[in-house]
Short mmCIF file of C-alpha atoms in Angstrom, two decimals:
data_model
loop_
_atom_site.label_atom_id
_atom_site.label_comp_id
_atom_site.label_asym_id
_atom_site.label_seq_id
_atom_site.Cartn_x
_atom_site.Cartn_y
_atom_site.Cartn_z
CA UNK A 1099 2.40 -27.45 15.72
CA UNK A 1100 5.16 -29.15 13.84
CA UNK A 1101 7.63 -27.40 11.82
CA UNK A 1102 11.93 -27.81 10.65
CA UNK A 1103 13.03 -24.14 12.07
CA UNK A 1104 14.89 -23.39 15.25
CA UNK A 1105 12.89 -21.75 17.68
CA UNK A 1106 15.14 -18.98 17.69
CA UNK A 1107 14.77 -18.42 13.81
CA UNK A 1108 10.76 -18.87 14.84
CA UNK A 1109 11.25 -16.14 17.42
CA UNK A 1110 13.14 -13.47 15.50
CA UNK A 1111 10.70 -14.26 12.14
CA UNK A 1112 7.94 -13.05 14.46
CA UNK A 1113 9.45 -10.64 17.09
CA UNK A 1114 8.68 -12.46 20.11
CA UNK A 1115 10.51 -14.50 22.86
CA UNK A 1116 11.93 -17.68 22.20
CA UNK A 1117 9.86 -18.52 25.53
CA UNK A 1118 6.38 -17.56 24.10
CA UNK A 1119 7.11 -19.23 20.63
CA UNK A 1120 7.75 -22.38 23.04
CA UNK A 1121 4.75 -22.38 24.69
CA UNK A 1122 2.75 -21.30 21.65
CA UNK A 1123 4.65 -24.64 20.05
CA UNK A 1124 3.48 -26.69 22.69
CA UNK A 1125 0.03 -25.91 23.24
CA UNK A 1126 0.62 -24.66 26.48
CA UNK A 1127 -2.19 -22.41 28.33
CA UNK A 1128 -2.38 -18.66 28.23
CA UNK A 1129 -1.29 -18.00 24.69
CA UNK A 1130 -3.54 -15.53 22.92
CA UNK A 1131 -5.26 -16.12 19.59
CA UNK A 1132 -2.96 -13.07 17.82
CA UNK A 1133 0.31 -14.56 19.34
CA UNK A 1134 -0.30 -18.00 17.71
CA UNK A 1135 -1.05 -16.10 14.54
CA UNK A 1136 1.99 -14.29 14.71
CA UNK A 1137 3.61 -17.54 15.18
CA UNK A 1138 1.71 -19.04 12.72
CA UNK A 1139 3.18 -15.92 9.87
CA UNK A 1140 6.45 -16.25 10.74
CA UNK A 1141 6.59 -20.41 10.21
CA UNK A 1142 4.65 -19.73 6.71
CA UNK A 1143 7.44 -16.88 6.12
CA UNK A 1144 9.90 -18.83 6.88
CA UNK A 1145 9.34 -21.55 4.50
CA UNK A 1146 8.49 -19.14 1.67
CA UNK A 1147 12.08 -17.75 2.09
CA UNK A 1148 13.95 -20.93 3.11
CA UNK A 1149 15.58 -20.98 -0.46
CA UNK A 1150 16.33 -17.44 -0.29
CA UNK A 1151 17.89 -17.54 2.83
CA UNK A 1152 20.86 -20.48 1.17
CA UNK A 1153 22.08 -17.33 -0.75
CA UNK A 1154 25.63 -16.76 0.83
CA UNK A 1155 26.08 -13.09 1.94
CA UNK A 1156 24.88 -11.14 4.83
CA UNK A 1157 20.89 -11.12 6.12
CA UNK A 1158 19.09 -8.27 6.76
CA UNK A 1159 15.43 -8.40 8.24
CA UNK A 1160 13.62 -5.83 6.61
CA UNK A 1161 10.06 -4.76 7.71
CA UNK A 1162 6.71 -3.71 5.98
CA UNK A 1163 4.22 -1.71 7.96
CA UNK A 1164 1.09 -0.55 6.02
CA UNK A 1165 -2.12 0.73 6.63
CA UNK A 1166 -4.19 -0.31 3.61
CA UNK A 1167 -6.51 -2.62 2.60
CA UNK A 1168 -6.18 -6.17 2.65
CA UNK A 1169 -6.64 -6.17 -1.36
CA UNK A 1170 -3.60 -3.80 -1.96
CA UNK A 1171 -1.77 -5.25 0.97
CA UNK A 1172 -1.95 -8.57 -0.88
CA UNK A 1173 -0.18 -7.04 -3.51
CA UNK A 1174 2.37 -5.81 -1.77
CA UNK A 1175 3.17 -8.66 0.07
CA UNK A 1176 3.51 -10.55 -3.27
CA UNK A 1177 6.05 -7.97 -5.06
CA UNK A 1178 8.05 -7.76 -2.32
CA UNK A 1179 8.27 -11.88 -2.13
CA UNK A 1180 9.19 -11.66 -6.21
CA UNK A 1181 11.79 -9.19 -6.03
CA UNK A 1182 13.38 -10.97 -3.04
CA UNK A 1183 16.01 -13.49 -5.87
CA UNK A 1184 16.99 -10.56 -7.95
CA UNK A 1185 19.22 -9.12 -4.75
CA UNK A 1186 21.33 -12.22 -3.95
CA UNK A 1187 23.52 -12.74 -2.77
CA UNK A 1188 21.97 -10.48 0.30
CA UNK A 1189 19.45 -12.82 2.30
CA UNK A 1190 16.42 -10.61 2.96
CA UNK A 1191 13.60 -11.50 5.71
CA UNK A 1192 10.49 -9.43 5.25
CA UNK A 1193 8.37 -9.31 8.26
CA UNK A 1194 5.13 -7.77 7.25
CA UNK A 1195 2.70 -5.56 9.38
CA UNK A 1196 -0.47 -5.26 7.67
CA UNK A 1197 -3.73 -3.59 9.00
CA UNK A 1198 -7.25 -1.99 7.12
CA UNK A 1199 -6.78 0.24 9.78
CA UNK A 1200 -4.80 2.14 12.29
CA UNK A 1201 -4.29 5.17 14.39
CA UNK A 1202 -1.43 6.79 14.89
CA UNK A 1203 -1.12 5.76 18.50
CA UNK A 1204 -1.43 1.95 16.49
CA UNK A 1205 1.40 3.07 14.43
CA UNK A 1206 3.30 4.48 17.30
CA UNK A 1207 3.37 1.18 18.96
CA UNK A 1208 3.87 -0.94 16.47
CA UNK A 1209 7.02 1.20 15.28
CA UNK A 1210 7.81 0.71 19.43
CA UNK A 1211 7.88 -2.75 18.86
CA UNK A 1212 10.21 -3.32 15.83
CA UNK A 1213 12.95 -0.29 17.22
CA UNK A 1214 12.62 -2.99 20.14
CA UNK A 1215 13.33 -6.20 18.64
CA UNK A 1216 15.85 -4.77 15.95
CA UNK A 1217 15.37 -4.09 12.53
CA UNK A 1218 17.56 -3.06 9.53
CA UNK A 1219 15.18 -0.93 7.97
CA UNK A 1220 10.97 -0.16 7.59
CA UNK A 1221 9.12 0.40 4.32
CA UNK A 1222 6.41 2.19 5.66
CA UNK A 1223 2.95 3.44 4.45
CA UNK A 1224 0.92 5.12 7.35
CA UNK A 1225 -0.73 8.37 7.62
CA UNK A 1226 0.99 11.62 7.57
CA UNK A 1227 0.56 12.65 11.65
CA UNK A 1228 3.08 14.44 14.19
CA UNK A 1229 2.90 11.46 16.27
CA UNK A 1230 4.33 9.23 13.51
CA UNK A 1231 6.70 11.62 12.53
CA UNK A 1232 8.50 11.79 15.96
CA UNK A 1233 8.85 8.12 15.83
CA UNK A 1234 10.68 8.36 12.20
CA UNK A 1235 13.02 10.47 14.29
CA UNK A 1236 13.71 8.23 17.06
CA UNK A 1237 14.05 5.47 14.61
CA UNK A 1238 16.62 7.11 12.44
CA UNK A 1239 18.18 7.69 16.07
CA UNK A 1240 18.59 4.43 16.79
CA UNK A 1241 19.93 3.86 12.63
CA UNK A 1242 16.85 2.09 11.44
CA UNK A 1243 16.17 4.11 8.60
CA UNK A 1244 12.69 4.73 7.49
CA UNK A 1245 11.81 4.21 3.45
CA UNK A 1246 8.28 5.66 2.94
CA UNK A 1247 5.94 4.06 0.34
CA UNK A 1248 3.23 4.93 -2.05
CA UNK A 1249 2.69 7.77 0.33
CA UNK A 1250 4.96 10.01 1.94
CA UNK A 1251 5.76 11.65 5.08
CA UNK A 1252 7.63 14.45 3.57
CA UNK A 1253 8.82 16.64 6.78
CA UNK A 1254 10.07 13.08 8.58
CA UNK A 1255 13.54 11.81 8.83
CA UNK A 1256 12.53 9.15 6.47
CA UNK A 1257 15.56 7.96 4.45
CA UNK A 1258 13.76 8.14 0.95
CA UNK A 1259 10.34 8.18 -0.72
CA UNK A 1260 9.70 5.49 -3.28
CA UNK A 1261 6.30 5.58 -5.41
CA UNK A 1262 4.32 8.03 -7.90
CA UNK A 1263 4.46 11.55 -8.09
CA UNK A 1264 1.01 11.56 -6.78
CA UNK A 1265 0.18 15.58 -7.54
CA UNK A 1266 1.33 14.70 -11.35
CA UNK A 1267 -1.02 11.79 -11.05
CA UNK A 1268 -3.87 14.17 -10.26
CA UNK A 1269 -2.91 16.38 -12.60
CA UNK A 1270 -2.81 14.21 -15.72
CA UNK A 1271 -6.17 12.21 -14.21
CA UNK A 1272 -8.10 16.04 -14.74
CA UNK A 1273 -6.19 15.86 -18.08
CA UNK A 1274 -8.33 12.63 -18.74
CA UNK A 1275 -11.63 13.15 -17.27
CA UNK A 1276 -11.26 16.79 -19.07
CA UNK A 1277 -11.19 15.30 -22.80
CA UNK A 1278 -13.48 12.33 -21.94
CA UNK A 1279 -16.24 14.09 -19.53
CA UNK A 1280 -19.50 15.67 -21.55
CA UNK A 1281 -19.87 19.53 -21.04
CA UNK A 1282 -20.99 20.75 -17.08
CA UNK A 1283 -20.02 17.51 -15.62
CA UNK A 1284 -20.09 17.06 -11.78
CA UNK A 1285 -17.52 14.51 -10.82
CA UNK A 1286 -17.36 12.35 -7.86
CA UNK A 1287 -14.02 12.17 -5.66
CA UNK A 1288 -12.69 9.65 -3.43
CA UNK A 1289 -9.75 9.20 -1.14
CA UNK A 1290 -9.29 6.62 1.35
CA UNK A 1291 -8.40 9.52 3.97
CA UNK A 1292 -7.15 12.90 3.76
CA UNK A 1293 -4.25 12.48 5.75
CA UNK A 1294 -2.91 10.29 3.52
CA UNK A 1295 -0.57 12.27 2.28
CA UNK A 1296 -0.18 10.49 -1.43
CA UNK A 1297 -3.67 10.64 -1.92
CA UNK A 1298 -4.31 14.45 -1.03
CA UNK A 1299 -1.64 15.19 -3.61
CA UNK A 1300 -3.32 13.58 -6.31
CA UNK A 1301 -6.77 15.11 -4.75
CA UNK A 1302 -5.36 18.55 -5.36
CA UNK A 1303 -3.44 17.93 -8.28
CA UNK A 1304 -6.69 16.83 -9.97
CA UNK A 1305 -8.70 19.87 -8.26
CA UNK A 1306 -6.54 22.56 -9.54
CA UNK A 1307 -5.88 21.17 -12.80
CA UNK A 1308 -9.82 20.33 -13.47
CA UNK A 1309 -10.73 23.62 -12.41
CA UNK A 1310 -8.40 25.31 -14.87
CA UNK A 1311 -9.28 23.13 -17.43
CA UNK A 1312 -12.92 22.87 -16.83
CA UNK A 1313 -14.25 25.74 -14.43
CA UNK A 1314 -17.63 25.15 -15.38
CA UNK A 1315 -17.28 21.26 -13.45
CA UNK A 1316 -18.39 20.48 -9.80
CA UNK A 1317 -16.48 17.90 -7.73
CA UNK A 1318 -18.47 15.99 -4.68
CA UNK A 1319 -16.05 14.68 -2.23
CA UNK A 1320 -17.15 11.45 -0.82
CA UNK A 1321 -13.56 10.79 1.39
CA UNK A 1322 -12.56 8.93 4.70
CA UNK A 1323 -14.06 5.40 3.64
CA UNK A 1324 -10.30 3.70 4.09
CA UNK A 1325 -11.08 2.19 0.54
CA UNK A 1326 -13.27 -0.37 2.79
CA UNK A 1327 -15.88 -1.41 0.95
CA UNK A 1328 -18.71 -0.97 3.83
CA UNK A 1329 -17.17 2.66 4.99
CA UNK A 1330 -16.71 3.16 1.58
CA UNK A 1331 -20.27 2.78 -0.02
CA UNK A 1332 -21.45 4.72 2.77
CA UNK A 1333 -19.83 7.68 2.28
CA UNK A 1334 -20.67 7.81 -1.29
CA UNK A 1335 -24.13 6.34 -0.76
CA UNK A 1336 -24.65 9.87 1.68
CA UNK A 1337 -23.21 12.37 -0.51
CA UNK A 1338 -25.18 11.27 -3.72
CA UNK A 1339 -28.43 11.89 -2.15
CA UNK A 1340 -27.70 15.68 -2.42
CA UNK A 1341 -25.59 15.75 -5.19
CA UNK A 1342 -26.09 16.77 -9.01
CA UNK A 1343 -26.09 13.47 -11.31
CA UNK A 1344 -22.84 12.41 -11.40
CA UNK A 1345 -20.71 12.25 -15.03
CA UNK A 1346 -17.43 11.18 -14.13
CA UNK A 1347 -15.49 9.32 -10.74
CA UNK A 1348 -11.88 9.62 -9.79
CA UNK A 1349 -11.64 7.40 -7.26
CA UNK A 1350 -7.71 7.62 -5.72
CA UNK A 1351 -8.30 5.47 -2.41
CA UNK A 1352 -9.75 2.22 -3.75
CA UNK A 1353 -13.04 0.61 -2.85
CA UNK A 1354 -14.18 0.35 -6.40
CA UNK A 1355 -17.04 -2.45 -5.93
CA UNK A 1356 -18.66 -0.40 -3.05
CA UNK A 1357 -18.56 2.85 -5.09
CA UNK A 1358 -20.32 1.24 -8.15
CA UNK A 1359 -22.65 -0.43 -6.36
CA UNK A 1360 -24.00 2.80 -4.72
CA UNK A 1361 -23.67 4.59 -7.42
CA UNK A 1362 -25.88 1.75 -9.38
CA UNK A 1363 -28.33 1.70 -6.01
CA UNK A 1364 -28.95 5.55 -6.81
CA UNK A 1365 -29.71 5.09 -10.32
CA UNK A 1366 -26.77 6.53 -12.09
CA UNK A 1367 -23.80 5.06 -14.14
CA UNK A 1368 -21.03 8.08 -15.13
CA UNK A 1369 -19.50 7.73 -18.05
CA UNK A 1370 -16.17 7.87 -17.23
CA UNK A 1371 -14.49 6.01 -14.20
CA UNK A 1372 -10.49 6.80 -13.67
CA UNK A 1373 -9.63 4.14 -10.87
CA UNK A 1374 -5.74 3.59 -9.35
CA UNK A 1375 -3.76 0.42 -9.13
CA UNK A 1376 -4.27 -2.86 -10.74
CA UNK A 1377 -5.35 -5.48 -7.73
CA UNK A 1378 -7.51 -8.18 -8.16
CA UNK A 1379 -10.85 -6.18 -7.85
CA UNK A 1380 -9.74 -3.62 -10.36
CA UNK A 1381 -8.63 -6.31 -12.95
CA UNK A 1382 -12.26 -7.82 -12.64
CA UNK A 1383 -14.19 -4.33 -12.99
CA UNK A 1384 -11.32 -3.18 -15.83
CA UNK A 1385 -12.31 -6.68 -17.98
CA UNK A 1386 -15.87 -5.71 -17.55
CA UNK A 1387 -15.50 -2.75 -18.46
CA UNK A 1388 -16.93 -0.73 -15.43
CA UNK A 1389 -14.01 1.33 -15.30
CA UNK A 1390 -12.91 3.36 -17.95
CA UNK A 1391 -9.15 3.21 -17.27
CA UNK A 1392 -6.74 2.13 -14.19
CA UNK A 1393 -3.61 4.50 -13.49
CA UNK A 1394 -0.73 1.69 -12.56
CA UNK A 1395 2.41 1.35 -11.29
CA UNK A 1396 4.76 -1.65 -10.97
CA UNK A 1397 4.45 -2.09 -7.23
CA UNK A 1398 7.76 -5.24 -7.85
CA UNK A 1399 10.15 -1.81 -9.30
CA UNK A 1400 8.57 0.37 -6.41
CA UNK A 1401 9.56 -2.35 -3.65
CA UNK A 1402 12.88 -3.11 -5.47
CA UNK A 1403 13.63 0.27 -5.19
CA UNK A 1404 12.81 0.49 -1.80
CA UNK A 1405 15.36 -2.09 -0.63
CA UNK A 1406 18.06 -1.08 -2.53
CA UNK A 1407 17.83 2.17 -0.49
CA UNK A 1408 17.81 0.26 2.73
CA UNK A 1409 20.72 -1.75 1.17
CA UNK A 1410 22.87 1.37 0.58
CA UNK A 1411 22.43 2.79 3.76
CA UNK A 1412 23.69 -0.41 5.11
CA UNK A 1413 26.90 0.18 2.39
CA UNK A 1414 25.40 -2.61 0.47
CA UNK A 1415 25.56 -1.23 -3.00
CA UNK A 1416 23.99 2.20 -4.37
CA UNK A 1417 21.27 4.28 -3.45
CA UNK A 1418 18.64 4.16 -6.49
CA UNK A 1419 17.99 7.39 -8.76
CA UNK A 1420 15.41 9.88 -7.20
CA UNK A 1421 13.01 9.54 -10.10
CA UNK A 1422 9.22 8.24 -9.08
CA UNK A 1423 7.36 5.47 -10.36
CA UNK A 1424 6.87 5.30 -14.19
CA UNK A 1425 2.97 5.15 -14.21
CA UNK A 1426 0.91 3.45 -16.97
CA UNK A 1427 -2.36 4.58 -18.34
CA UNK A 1428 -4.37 0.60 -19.01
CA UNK A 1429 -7.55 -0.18 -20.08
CA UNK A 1430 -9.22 -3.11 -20.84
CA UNK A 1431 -7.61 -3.46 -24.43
CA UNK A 1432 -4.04 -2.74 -23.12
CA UNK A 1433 -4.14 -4.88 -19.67
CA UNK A 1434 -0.14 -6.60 -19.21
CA UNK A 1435 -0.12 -9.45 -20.31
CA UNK A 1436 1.11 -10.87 -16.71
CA UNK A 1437 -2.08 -10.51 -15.57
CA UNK A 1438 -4.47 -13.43 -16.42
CA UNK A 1439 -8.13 -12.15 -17.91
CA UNK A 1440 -10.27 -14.00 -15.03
CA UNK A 1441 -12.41 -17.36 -15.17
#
């Protein structure tokens, strides 16, 4: 494996021993297939941030730990990349953590790891659990401070929440579906999981405004696919065959494909579809129209933000406003222009 960085830079990029980054270097036996992908990362880090890291100043390694999937993950990797010149001259080294799924013992360990190898700060998006929360504590112990993202562990010792004010989100999403839905509509709900703590805002922020809005509407729950697509089109797949037709989706946890296709596999096509976030698969079903609108926010501002908190803990300049995300209503006629219509 041939590459230009010391193997001590190789060894901090990815967390592990300067003596297991040699031997992965040099083909050596008893290397696992995840430690020579963790290698592997770090190199490909590395050279995406090489001409970050000639900025003069101090450098902070900063880590991203989210459970999500690999579509929004994507995303995130990419805004936090962008926003990475606009804070020079501070060198920043993001070290992401990315997995579809994982338990809070998962979390627990990973968390383990980084407190282990040092870090000057997490942006993390993991379920709300106990067990997480007690690691927040021992991190902000040992001064790593904890920014939560997109959704929040509110009784933590996290430093700061960045992202939406998900129960307003809900709220103004029953606002929507209320002016756009046809009288005694049954809408279909979906979060990625309940304990998501982001998402169950929204889910009752759009339950309590809908039913004061519209009494007379039903809402089928069709939760806990992860925003998977296979998990994801099951769960909906089971609770339509017992469900009223359905008029209207709000789907808050992603996995838009899966949910239209078994929606379209039971015969049915609602009328309206209120979707979150603008990734790749959302563009797509936005240009063709299969959802009626996206609820966005700029995920470049939210990660931004979140650095510049883990910067001002660390003296390095202020701590941002407490204001959430600004969130954008888009359709297909009113997509940012940034993002290219696709081939």
């Amino acid at each position: 494996m041939t590459h230009r960085f010391p193997i001590k830079e190789i060894a901090l990029q990815a967390g592990l021993s300067t003596a297991t980054v040699d031997r992965v270097m040099n083909g050596r036996a008893h290397v696992s297939p995840q430690t020579r992908r963790r290698v592997e990362d770090a190199i490909a880090e590395l050279e995406q941030q090489e001409g970050q890291l000639a900025a003069r100043g101090r450098r902070l390694f900063f880590d991203v730990v989210m459970e999500a999937p690999n579509r929004f993950s994507r995303e995130v990797r990419l805004a936090c990349e962008s926003v990475l010149t606009d804070l020079h001259p501070i060198a920043i080294r993001p070290r992401f953590t990315f997995t579809e799924t994982m338990s809070a013992a998962e979390c627990s360990a990973i968390l383990q790891r980084i407190a282990k190898r040092g870090s000057q700060g997490i942006c993390l998006k993991v379920r709300d659990t106990e067990e997480v929360r007690h690691m927040i504590a021992g991190l902000a112990d040992r001064r790593i401070p904890v920014v939560t993202v997109f959704t929040d562990l509110p009784a933590s010792r996290r430093l700061a929440y960045v992202g939406l004010d998900n129960r307003s989100a809900g709220k103004t999403a029953a606002y929507l579906m209320h002016k756009l839905l046809p009288a005694n509509g049954t809408v279909l709900t979906t979060l990625s999981q309940h304990t998501f703590q982001g998402e169950e805002e929204r889910y009752e922020g759009f339950r309590q405004e809908l039913d004061r809005l519209r009494p007379e509407c039903r809402l089928v729950d069709a939760s806990g696919g992860g925003g998977l697509n296979p998990e994801t089109r099951r769960e909906v797949a089971e609770k339509l065959a017992s469900s009223p037709p359905i008029s209207g989706v709000y789907s808050m946890g992603g996995g838009n494909r899966a949910i239209l296709q078994a929606l379209s596999e039971a015969g049915q096509m609602p009328g309206v579809y209120v979707a979150h976030d603008l990734d790749k698969d959302n563009l797509e079903l936005l240009w063709q129209e299969q959802l009626t609108l996206v609820r966005h926010h700029d995920l470049q501002s939210d990660m931004h933000t979140a650095f510049r908190h883990l910067l001002a803990y660390h003296g390095i300049g202020t701590s941002p406003s407490g204001e959430t995300s600004d969130i954008q209503v888009v359709t297909p006629l009113n997509i940012p222009s940034r993002f290219n219509e696709p081939a």
